[in-house]
Short mmCIF file of C-alpha atoms and ligand atoms in Angstrom, two decimals:
data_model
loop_
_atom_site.label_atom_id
_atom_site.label_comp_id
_atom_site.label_asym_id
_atom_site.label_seq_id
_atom_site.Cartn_x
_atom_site.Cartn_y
_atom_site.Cartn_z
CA UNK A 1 52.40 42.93 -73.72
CA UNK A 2 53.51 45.20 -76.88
CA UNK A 3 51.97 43.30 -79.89
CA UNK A 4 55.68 42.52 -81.57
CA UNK A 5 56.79 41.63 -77.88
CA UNK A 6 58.58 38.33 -78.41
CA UNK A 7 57.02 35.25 -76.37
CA UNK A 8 57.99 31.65 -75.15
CA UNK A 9 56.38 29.51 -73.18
CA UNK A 10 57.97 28.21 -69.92
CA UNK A 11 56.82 24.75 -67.72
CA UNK A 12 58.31 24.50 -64.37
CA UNK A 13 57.80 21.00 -63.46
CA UNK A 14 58.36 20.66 -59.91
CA UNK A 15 57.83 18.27 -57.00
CA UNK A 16 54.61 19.34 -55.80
CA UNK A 17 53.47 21.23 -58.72
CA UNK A 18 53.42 21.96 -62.69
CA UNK A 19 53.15 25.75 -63.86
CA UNK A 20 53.69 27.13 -67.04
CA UNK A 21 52.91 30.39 -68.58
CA UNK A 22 53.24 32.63 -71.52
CA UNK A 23 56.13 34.84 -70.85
CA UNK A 24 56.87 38.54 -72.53
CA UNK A 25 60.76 37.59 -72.98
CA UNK A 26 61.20 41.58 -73.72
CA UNK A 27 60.13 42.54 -70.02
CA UNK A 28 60.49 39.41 -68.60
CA UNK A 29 57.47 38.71 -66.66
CA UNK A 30 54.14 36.79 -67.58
CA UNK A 31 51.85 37.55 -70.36
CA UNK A 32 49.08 35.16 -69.64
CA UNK A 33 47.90 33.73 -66.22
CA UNK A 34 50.14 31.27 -64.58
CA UNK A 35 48.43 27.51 -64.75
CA UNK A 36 48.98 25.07 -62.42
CA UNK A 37 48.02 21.30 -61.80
CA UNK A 38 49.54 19.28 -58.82
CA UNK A 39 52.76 16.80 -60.10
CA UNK A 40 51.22 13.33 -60.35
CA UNK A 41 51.61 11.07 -57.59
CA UNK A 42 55.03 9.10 -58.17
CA UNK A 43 56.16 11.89 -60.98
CA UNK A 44 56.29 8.72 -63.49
CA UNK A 45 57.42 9.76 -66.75
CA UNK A 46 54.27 9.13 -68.80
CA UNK A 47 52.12 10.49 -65.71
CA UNK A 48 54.15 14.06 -66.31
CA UNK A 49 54.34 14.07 -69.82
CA UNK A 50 50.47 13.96 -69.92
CA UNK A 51 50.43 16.83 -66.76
CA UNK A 52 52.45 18.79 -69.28
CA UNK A 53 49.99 18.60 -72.33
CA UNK A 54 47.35 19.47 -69.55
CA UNK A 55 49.27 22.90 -69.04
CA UNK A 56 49.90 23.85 -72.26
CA UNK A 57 45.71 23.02 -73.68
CA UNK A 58 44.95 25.24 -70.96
CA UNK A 59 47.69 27.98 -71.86
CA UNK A 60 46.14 27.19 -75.98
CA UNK A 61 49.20 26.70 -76.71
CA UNK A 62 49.62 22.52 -76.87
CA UNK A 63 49.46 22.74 -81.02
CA UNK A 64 51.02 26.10 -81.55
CA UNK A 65 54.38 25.51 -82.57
CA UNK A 66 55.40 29.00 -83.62
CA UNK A 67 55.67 29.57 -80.47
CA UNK A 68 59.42 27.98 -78.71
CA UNK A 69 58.84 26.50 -75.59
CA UNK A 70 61.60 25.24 -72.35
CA UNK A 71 60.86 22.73 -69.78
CA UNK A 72 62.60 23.05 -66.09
CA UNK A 73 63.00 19.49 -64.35
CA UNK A 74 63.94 19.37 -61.09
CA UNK A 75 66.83 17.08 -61.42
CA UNK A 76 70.67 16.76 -62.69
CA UNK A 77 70.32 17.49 -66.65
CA UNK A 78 73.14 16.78 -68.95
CA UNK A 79 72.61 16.61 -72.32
CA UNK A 80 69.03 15.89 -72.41
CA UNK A 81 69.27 13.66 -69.86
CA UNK A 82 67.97 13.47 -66.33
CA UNK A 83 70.23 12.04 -64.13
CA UNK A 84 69.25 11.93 -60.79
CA UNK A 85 65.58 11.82 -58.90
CA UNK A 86 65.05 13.42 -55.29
CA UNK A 87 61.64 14.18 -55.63
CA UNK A 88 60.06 12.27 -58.66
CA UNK A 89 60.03 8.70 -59.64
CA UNK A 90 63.92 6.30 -60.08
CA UNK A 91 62.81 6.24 -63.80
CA UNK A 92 64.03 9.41 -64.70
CA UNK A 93 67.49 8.56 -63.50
CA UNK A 94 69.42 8.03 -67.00
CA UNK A 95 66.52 8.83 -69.08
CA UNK A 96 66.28 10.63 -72.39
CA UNK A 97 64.04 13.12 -70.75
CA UNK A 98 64.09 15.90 -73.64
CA UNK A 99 63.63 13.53 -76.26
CA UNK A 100 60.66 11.72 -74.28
CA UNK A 101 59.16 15.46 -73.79
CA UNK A 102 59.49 16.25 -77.60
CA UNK A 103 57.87 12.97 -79.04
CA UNK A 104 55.20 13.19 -76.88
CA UNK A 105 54.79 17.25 -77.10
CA UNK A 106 55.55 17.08 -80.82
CA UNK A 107 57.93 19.86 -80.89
CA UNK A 108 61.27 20.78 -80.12
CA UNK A 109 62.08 22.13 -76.88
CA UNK A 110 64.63 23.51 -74.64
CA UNK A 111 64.95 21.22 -71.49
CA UNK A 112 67.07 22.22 -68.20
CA UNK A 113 67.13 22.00 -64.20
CA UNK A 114 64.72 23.74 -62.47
CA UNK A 115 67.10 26.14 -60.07
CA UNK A 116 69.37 27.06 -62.94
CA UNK A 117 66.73 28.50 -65.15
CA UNK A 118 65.46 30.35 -62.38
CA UNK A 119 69.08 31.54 -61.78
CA UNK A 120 68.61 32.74 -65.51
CA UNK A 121 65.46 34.13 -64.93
CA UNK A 122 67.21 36.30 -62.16
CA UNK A 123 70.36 37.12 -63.88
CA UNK A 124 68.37 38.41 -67.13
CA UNK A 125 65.06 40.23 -65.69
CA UNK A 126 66.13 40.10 -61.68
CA UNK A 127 67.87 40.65 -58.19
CA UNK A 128 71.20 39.20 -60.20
CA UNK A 129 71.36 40.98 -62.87
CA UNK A 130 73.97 43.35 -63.65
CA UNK A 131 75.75 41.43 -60.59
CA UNK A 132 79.69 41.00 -60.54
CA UNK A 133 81.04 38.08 -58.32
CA UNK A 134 79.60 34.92 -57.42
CA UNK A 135 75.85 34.43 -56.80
CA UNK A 136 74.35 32.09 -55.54
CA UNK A 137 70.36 31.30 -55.84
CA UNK A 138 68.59 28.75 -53.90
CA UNK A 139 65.03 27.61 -54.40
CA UNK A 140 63.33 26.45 -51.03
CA UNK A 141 60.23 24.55 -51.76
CA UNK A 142 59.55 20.51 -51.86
CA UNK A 143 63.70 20.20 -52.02
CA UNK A 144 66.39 22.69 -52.24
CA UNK A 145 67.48 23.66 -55.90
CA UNK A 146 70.56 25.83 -56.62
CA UNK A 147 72.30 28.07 -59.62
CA UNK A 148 75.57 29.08 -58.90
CA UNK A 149 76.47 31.96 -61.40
CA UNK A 150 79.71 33.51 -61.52
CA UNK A 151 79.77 37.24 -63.48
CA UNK A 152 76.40 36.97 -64.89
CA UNK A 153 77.27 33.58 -66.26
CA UNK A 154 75.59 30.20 -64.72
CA UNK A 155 77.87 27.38 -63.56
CA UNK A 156 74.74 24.44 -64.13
CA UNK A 157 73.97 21.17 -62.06
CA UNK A 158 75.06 22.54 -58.84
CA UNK A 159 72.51 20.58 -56.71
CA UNK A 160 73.57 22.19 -53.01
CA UNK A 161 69.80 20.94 -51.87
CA UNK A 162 72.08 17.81 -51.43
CA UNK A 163 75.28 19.07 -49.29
CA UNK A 164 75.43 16.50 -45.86
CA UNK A 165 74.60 17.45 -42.68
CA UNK A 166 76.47 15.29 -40.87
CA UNK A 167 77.33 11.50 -40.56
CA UNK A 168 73.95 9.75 -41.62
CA UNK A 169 71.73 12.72 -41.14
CA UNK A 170 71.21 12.91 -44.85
CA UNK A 171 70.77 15.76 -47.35
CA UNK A 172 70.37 19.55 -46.10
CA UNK A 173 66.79 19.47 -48.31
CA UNK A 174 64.86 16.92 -46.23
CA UNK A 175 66.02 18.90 -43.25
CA UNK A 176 65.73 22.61 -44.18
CA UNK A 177 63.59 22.84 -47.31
CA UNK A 178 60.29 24.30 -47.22
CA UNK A 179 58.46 20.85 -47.22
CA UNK A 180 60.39 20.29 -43.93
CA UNK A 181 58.56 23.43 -42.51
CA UNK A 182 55.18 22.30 -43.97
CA UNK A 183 55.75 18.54 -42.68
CA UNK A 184 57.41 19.14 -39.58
CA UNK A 185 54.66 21.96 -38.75
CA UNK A 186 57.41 24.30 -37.35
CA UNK A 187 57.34 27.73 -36.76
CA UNK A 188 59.33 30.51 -39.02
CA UNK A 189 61.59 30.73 -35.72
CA UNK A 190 62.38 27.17 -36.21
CA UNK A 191 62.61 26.71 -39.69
CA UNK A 192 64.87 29.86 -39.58
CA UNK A 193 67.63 27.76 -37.14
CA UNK A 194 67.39 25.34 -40.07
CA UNK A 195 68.26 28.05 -42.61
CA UNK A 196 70.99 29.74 -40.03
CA UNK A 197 72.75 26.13 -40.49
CA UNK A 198 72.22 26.14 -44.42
CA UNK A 199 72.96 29.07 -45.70
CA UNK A 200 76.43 29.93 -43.09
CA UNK A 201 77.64 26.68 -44.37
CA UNK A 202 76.82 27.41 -48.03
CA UNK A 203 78.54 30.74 -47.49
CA UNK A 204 81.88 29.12 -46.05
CA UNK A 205 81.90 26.65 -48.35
CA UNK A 206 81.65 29.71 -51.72
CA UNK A 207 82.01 32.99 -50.27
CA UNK A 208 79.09 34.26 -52.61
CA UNK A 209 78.61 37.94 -53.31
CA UNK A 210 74.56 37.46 -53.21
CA UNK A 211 72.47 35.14 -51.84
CA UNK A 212 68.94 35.04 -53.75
CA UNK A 213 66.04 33.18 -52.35
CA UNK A 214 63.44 31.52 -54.45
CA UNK A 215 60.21 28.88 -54.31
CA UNK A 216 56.84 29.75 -53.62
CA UNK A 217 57.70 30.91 -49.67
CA UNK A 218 59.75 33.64 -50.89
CA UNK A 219 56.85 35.87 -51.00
CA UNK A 220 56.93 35.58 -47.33
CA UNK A 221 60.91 36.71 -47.10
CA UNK A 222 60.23 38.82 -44.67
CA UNK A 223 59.05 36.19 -41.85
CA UNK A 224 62.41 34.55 -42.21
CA UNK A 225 65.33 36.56 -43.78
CA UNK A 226 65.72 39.17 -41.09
CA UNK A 227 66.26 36.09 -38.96
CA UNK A 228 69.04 35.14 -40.71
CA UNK A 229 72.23 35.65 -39.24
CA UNK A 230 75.37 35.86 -42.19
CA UNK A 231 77.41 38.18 -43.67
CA UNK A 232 76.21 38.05 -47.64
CA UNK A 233 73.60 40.08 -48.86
CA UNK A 234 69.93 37.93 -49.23
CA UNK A 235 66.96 38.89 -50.81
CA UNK A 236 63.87 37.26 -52.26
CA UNK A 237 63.84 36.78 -55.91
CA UNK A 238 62.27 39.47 -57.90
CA UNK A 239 60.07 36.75 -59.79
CA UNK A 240 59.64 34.69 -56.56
CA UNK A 241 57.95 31.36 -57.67
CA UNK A 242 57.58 32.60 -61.53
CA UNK A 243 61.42 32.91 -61.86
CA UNK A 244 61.67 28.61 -63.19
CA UNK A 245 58.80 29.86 -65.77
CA UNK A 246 60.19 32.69 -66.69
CA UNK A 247 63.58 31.16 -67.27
CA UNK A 248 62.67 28.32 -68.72
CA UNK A 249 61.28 30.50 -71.36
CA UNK A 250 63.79 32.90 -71.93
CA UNK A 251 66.44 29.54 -72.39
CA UNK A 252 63.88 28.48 -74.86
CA UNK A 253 64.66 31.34 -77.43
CA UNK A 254 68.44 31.26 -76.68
C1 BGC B 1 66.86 18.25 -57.02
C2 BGC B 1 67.35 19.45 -57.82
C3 BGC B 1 66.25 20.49 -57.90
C4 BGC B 1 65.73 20.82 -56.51
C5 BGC B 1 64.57 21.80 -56.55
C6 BGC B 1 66.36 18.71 -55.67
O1 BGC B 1 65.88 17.61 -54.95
O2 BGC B 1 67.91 17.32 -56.85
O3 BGC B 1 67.74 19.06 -59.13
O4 BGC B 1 66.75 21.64 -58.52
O5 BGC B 1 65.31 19.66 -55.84
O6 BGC B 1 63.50 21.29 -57.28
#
């Protein structure tokens, strides 16, 4: 990293697991190694919070305020708010969660749902950028997280982890995320039918120009894309797992 390069810090809080990193917001990748600790069990408010300070003491950056910092949370966000809770503890449903995560950090920060950022992260340093048309991003990891962004500019709180299967078969994420692969023990063949019935009914449903794939199993794109069966472009995100860092970052300085 150049020494003027400007910096943020990014924390991707997610179901399974909270990473952070310093991130060059000139070349938008990571300018310090990525730190990880496992999402407390439940994902209770206070139990994150104090996951979060663990991150950033280990990054040396939990008292360095020059430094602007964003938070991705993998739920509904309006206004500071959470409003919803698929993979973390009911309490975050109608909480103040930015203001809980600046009291307790001591610092301002920029707070926002865990796909979009990474839809940010894309459209600024990745496969979307530059893109006209409708793009669509989905993250496949403990649920399914989504950014729609329409010419470069992100429509938020999209949330298509949760489109219906069918009468009572419940959300599209317990069935076809990549915790469904892990749990369920299937094979990439089998996960893959999963995905043919996702993403062809995502594409009817928006007629996207792009189709980017995110979460940490997008390093292994190749052992299920080519499988894939639809008529829209889809690739891997260029910052695979990083992107909800790097985003959440580069939303922090504006
Ligand atoms: C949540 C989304 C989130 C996604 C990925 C879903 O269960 O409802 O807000 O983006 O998981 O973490």
């Amino acid at each position: 990293m150049g020494a003027n390069a400007r910096r943020a810090v990014g924390v991707d809080i997610g179901g399974t697991g909270i990473k952070a990193g310093i991130v060059d917001l000139d070349e938008g990748v990571l300018a310090s190694d990525r730190v990880k600790v496992p999402t407390p069990a439940g994902a209770e408010p206070a139990d994150v919070l104090a996951a979060v300070r663990t991150v950033l003491d280990t990054l040396g950056v939990a008292d360095d305020h020059s430094v602007h910092l964003g938070v991705a949370f993998p739920a509904i966000v309006k206004g500071g708010r959470t409003l919803s809770a698929a993979n973390v503890s009911d309490k975050w449903i109608g909480f103040e969660a930015e203001k809980f995560f600046e009291d307790g950090l001591g610092r301002g920060i920029h707070f926002a749902n865990d796909a979009d950022v990474a839809g940010v992260a894309e459209v600024r340093y990745g496969a979307a950028r530059g893109r006209e048309g409708l793009v669509v991003l989905t993250t496949l990891g403990t649920g399914i997280g989504s950014a729609l962004i329409y010419n470069g500019v992100l429509v938020p709180n999209s949330e298509l982890g949760h489109l219906q299967r069918a009468k009572q078969k419940g959300d599209a994420e317990t069935y076809a995320a990549y915790s469904a692969m892990e749990r369920e023990e299937l094979s990439w063949e089998e996960w893959a039918e999963r995905l043919q019935w996702y993403y062809s009914h995502v594409e009817f449903l928006f007629s996207p120009d792009l189709f980017i794939v995110g979460g940490g199993v997008s390093k292994h794109s190749d052992q299920f894309l080519p499988l894939l069966d639809i008529k829209t472009p889809i690739v891997p995100a260029v910052h695979r797992n990083n992107a909800g860092i790097i985003g959440a970052a580069a939303l922090a300085l504006g």
